[in-house]
CSV table of C-alpha atoms in Angstrom, one decimal:
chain,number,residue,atom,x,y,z
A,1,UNK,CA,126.8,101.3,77.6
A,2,UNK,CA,125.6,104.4,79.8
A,3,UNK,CA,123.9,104.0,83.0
A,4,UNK,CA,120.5,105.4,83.6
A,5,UNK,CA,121.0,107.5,86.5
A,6,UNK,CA,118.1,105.8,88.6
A,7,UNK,CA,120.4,103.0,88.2
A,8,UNK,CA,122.0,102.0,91.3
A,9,UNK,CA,125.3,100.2,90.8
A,10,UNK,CA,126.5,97.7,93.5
A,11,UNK,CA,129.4,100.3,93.8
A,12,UNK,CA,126.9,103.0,94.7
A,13,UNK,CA,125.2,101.2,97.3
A,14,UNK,CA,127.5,99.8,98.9
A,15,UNK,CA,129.3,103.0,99.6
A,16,UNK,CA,126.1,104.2,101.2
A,17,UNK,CA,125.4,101.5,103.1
A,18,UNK,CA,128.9,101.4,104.3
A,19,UNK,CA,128.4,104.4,106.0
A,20,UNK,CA,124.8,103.7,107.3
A,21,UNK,CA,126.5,100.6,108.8
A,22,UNK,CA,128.9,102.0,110.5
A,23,UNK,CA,127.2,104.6,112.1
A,24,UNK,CA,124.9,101.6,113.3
A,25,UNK,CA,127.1,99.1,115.0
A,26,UNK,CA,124.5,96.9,115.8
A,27,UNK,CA,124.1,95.8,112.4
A,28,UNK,CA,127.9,96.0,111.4
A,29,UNK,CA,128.5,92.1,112.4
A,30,UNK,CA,125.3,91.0,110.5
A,31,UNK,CA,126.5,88.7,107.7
A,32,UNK,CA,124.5,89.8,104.3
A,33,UNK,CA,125.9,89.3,100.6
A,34,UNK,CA,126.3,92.2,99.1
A,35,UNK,CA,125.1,91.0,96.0
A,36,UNK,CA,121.6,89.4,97.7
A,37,UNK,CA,120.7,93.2,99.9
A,38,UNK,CA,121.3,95.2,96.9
A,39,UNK,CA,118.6,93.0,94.8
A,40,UNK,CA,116.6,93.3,98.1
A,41,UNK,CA,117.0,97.3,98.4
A,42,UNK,CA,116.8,97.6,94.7
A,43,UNK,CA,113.4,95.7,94.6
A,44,UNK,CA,111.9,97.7,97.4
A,45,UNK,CA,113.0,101.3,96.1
A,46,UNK,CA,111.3,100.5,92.9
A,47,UNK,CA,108.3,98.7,93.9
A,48,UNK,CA,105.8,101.4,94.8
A,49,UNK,CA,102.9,100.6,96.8
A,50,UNK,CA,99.3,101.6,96.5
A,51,UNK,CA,97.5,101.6,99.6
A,52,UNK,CA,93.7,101.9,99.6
A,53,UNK,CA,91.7,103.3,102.9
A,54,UNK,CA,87.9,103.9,102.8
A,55,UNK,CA,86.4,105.9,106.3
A,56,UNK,CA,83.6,106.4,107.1
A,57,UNK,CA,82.0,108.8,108.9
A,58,UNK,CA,78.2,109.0,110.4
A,59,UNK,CA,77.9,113.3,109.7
A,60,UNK,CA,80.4,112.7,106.2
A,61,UNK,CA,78.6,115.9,104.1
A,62,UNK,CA,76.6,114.1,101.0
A,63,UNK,CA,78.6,115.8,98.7
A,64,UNK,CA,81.7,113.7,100.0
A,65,UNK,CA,80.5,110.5,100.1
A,66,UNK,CA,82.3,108.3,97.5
A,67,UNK,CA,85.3,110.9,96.8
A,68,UNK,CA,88.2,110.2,96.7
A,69,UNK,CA,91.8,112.2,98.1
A,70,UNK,CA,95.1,110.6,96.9
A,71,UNK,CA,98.4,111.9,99.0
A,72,UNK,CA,101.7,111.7,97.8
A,73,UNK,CA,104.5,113.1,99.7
A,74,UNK,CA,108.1,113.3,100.1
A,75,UNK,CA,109.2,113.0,96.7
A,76,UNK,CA,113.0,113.8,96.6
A,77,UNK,CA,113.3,114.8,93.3
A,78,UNK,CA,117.2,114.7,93.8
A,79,UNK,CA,117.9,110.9,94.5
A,80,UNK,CA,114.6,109.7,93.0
A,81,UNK,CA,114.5,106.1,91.4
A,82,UNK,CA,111.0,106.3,90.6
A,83,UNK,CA,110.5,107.5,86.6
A,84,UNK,CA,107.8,110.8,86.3
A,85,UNK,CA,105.9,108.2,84.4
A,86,UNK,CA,105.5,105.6,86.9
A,87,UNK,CA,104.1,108.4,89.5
A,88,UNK,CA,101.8,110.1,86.8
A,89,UNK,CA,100.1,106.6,85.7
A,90,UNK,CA,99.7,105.4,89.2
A,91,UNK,CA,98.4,108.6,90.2
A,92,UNK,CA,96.0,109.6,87.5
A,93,UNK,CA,94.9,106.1,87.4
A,94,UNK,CA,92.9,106.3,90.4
A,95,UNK,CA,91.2,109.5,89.2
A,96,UNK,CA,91.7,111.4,92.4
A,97,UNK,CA,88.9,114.2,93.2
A,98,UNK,CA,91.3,116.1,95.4
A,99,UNK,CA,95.2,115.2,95.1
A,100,UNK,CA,97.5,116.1,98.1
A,101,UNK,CA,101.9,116.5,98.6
A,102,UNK,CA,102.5,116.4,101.6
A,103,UNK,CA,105.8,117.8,101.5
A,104,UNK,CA,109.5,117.9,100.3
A,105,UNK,CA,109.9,117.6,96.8
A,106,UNK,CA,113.0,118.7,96.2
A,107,UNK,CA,115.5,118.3,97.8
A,108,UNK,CA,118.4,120.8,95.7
A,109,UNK,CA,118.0,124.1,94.1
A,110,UNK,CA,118.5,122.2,91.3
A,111,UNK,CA,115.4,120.4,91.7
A,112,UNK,CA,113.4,123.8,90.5
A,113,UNK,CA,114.6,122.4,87.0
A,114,UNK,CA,112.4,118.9,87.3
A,115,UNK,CA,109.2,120.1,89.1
A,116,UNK,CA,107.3,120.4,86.0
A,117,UNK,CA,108.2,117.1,84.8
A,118,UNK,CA,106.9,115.2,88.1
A,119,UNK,CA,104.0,117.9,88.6
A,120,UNK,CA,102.9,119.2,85.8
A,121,UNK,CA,101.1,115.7,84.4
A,122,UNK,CA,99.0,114.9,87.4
A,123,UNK,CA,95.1,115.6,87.2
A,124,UNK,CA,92.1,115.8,90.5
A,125,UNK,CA,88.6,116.7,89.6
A,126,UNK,CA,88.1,119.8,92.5
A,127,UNK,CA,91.8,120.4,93.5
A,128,UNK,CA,95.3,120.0,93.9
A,129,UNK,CA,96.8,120.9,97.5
A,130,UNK,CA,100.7,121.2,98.7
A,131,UNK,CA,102.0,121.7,102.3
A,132,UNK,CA,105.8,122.6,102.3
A,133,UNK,CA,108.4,120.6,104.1
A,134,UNK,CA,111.7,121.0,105.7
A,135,UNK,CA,113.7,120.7,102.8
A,136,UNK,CA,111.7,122.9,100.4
A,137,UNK,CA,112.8,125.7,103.0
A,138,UNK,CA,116.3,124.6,103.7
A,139,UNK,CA,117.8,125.0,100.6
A,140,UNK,CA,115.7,128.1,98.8
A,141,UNK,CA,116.7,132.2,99.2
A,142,UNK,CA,113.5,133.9,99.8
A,143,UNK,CA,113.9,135.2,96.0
A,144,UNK,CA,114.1,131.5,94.5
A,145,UNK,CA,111.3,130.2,97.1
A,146,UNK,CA,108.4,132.6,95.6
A,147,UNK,CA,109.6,131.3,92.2
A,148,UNK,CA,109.0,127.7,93.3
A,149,UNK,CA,105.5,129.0,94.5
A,150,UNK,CA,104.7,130.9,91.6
A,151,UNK,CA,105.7,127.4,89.5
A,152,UNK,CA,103.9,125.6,91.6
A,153,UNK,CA,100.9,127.9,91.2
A,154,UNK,CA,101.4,127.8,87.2
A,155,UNK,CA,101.0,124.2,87.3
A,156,UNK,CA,97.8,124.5,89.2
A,157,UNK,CA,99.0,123.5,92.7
A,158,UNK,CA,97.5,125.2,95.8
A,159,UNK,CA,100.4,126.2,98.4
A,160,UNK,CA,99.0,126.0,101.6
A,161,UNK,CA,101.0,127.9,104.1
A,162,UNK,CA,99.3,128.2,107.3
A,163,UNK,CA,96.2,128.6,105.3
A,164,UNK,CA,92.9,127.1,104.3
A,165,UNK,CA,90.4,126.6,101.0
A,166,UNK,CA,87.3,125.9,101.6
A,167,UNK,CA,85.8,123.2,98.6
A,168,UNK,CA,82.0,124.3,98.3
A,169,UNK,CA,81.0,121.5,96.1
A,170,UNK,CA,82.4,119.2,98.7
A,171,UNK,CA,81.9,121.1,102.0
A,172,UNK,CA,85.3,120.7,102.9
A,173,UNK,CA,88.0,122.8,104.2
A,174,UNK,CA,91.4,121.6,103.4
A,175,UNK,CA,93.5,123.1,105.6
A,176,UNK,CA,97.1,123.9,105.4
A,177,UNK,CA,99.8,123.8,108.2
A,178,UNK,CA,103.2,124.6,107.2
A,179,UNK,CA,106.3,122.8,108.3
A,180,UNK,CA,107.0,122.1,111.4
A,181,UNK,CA,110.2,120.9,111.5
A,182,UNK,CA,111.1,124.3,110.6
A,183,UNK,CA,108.9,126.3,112.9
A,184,UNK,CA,107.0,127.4,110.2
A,185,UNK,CA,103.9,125.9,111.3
A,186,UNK,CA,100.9,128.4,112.9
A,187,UNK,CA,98.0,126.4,113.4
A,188,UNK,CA,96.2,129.1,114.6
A,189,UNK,CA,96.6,131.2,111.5
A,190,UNK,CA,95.8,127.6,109.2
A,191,UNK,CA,92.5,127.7,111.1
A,192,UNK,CA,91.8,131.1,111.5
A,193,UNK,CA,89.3,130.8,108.5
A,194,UNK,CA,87.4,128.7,109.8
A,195,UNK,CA,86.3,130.8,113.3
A,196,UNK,CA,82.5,130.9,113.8
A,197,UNK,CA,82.0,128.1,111.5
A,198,UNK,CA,79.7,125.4,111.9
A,199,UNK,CA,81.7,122.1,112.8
A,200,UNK,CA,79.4,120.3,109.9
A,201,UNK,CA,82.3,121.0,107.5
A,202,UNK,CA,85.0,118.1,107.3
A,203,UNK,CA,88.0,119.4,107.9
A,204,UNK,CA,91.1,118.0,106.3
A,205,UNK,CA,94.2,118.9,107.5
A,206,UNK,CA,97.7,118.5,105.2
A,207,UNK,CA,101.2,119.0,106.9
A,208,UNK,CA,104.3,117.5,106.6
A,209,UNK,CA,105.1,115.9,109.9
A,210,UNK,CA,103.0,115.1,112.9
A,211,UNK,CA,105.5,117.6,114.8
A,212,UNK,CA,101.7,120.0,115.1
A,213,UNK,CA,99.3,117.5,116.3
A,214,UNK,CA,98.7,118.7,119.7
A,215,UNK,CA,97.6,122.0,117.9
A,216,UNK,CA,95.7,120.4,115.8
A,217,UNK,CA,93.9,118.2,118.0
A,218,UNK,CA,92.6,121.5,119.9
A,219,UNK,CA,90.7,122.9,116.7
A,220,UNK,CA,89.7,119.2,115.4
A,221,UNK,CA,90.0,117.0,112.1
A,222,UNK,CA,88.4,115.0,110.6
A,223,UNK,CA,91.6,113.7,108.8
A,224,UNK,CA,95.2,114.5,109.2
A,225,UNK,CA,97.7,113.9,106.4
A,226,UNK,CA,101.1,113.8,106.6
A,227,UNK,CA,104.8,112.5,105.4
A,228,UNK,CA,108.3,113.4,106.8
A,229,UNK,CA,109.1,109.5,108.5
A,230,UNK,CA,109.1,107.7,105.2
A,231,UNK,CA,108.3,105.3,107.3
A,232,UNK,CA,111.8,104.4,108.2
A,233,UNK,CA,112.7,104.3,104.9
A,234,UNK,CA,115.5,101.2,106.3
A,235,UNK,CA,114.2,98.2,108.1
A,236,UNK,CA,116.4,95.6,108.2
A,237,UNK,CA,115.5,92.3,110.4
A,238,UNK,CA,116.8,92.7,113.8
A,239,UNK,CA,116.5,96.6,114.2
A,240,UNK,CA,114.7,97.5,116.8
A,241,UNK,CA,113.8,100.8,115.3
A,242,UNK,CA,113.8,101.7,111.4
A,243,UNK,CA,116.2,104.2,110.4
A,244,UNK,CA,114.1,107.1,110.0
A,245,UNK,CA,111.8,108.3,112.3
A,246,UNK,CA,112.5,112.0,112.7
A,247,UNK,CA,109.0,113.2,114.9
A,248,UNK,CA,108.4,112.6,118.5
A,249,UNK,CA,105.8,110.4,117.7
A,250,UNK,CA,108.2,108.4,115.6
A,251,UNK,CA,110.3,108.2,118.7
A,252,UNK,CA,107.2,106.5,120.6
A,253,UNK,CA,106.9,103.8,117.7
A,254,UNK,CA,104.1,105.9,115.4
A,255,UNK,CA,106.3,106.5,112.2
A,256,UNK,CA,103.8,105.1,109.4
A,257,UNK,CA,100.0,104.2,108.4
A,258,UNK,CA,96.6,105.2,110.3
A,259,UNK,CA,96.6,106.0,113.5
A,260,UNK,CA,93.4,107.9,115.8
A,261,UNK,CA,95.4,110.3,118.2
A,262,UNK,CA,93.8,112.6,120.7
A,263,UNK,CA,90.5,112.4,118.9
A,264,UNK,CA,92.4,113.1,115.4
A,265,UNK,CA,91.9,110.7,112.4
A,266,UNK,CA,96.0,110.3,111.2
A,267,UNK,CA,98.1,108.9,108.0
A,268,UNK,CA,101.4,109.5,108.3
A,269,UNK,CA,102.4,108.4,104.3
A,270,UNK,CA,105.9,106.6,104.1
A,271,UNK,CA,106.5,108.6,100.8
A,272,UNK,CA,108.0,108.6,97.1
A,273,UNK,CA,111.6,108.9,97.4
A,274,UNK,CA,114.9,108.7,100.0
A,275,UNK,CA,116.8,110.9,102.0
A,276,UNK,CA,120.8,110.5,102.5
A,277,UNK,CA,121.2,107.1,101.1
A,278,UNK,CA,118.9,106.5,97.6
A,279,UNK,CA,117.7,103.5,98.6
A,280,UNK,CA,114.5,101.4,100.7
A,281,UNK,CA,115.0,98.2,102.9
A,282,UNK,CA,111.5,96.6,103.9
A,283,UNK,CA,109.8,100.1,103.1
A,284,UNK,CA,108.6,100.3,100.1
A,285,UNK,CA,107.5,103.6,98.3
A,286,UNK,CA,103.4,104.3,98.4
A,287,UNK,CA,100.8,106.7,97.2
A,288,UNK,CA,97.9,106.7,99.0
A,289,UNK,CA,94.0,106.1,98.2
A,290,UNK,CA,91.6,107.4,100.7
A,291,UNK,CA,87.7,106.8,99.7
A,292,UNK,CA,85.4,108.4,102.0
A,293,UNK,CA,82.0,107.3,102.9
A,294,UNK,CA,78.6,108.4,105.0
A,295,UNK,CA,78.5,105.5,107.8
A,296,UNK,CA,79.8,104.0,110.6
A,297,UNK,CA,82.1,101.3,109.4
A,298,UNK,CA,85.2,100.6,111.0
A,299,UNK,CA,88.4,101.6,108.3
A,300,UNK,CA,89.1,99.2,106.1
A,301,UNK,CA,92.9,98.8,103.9
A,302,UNK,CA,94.0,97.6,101.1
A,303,UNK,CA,97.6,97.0,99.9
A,304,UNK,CA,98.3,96.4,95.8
């Protein structure tokens, strides 16, 4: 019988553990069946999370109050395990009235061939927004990166390079910075917009990795999203560190979940798919639910 390729044979994985392993000697003596971690790793890369936020804000415009922004982000169409189907219903099921990618999803050249598939189905009442990541720049010519923008574009999407849109039916700028483990972030330019504007306006702010907070935190947000930790993406029991944190505020512990920094309102999302090895080990996959509301409750999470 043929595998499906988002099967992952015991084979597979343990080739790619190997090599994680061994380039972590600390957990090289740890005595796990191979058999047992694989059902563990297999459960978690499959098992995507939806996690539910309502914030509240005392000066939230009316127009806001009750909407809701769904963020996705670091897809990896390459390596994914997660069907187009699975995404699309869990997405379009909460009936998003702005819908948000935070970055990277591809991963390949070759990944230009499955963007419509993954894209191409998911709906938001006022908007779809998408920041680019490090990997949608590393492997694109300048020729085939205006096609992925232009398909992007077809489908809908807004690309948001160190830019803004401002929502009138929602008073809301979302705002843009490109990536910044690339240098290709200007938070200046993302804001530049927005000069001479009354503060009223919420301001939501996309990127792909914290790497442009302390910019950010000089113009002001009402909410930061971003990706690019996927939360560790490995966890194992006895790490002291995940695997992944890949931002200097994932080296200070701050890799995943809501955080308030310097005054700035910040998810980092732990993402769809994997990097290097196709797998998840305590970090399961999540899109994200944010419901916003006119008040001063303090936030309140869900996890299903």
């Amino acid at each position: 019988m043929q595998k499906s390729p988002n099967t992952l044979t015991r084979r597979t994985f343990l080739r790619g553990i190997g090599g994680f392993l061994a380039g972590h000697w600390a957990l090289s003596g740890t005595v796990i069946g191979g058999t047992g971690i694989l059902a563990w790793a297999e459960h978690d890369t499959l098992t995507l999370k939806q996690e539910f936020w309502d914030l509240s804000y005392p000066t939230l415009p009316s127009a806001l109050d009750g909407k809701r922004i769904v963020q996705f982000s670091d897809v990896h169409l390459e390596h994914l395990r997660l069907s187009s189907e699975t995404i699309q219903k869990n997405i379009n099921a909460q009936n998003p009235d702005l819908l948000v990618l935070t970055g990277d999803l591809i991963s390949t050249r070759a990944d230009l061939d499955k963007v419509s598939e993954y894209l191409q189905p998911l709906r938001a009442r006022f908007g779809k927004y998408i920041v680019m990541g490090n990997n949608d720049y590393s492997h694109f010519s300048r020729t085939l990166f205006n096609r992925y923008l232009e398909l992007l574009r077809g489908m809908g999407w807004i690309p948001l390079l160190n830019d803004a849109e401002y929502q009138k039916e929602l008073d809301l700028w979302v705002i843009g910075v490109d990536d910044p483990a690339t240098a290709h972030d200007d938070v200046a330019r993302s804001y530049s917009k927005l000069k001479g504007l009354k503060e009223s306006h919420f301001r939501l702010v996309l990127s792909h990795s914290t790497d442009c907070l302390d910019d950010v935190a000089k113009y002001g947000a009402e909410l930061m999203l971003t990706g690019h930790t996927h939360g560790g993406q490995i966890r194992l029991p006895g790490m002291r560190k995940p695997w992944i944190t890949n931002t200097y505020l994932g080296s200070e512990g701050i890799y995943e979940g809501y955080h308030i920094i310097q005054g700035v309102p910040l998810y980092i999302n732990r993402g769809i798919g994997e990097s290097v090895i196709p797998l998840r080990l305590n970090v399961p996959p999540e899109i994200t639910v944010f419901t916003l509301h006119k008040g001063n409750a303090e936030p309140i999470h869900v996890t299903r």
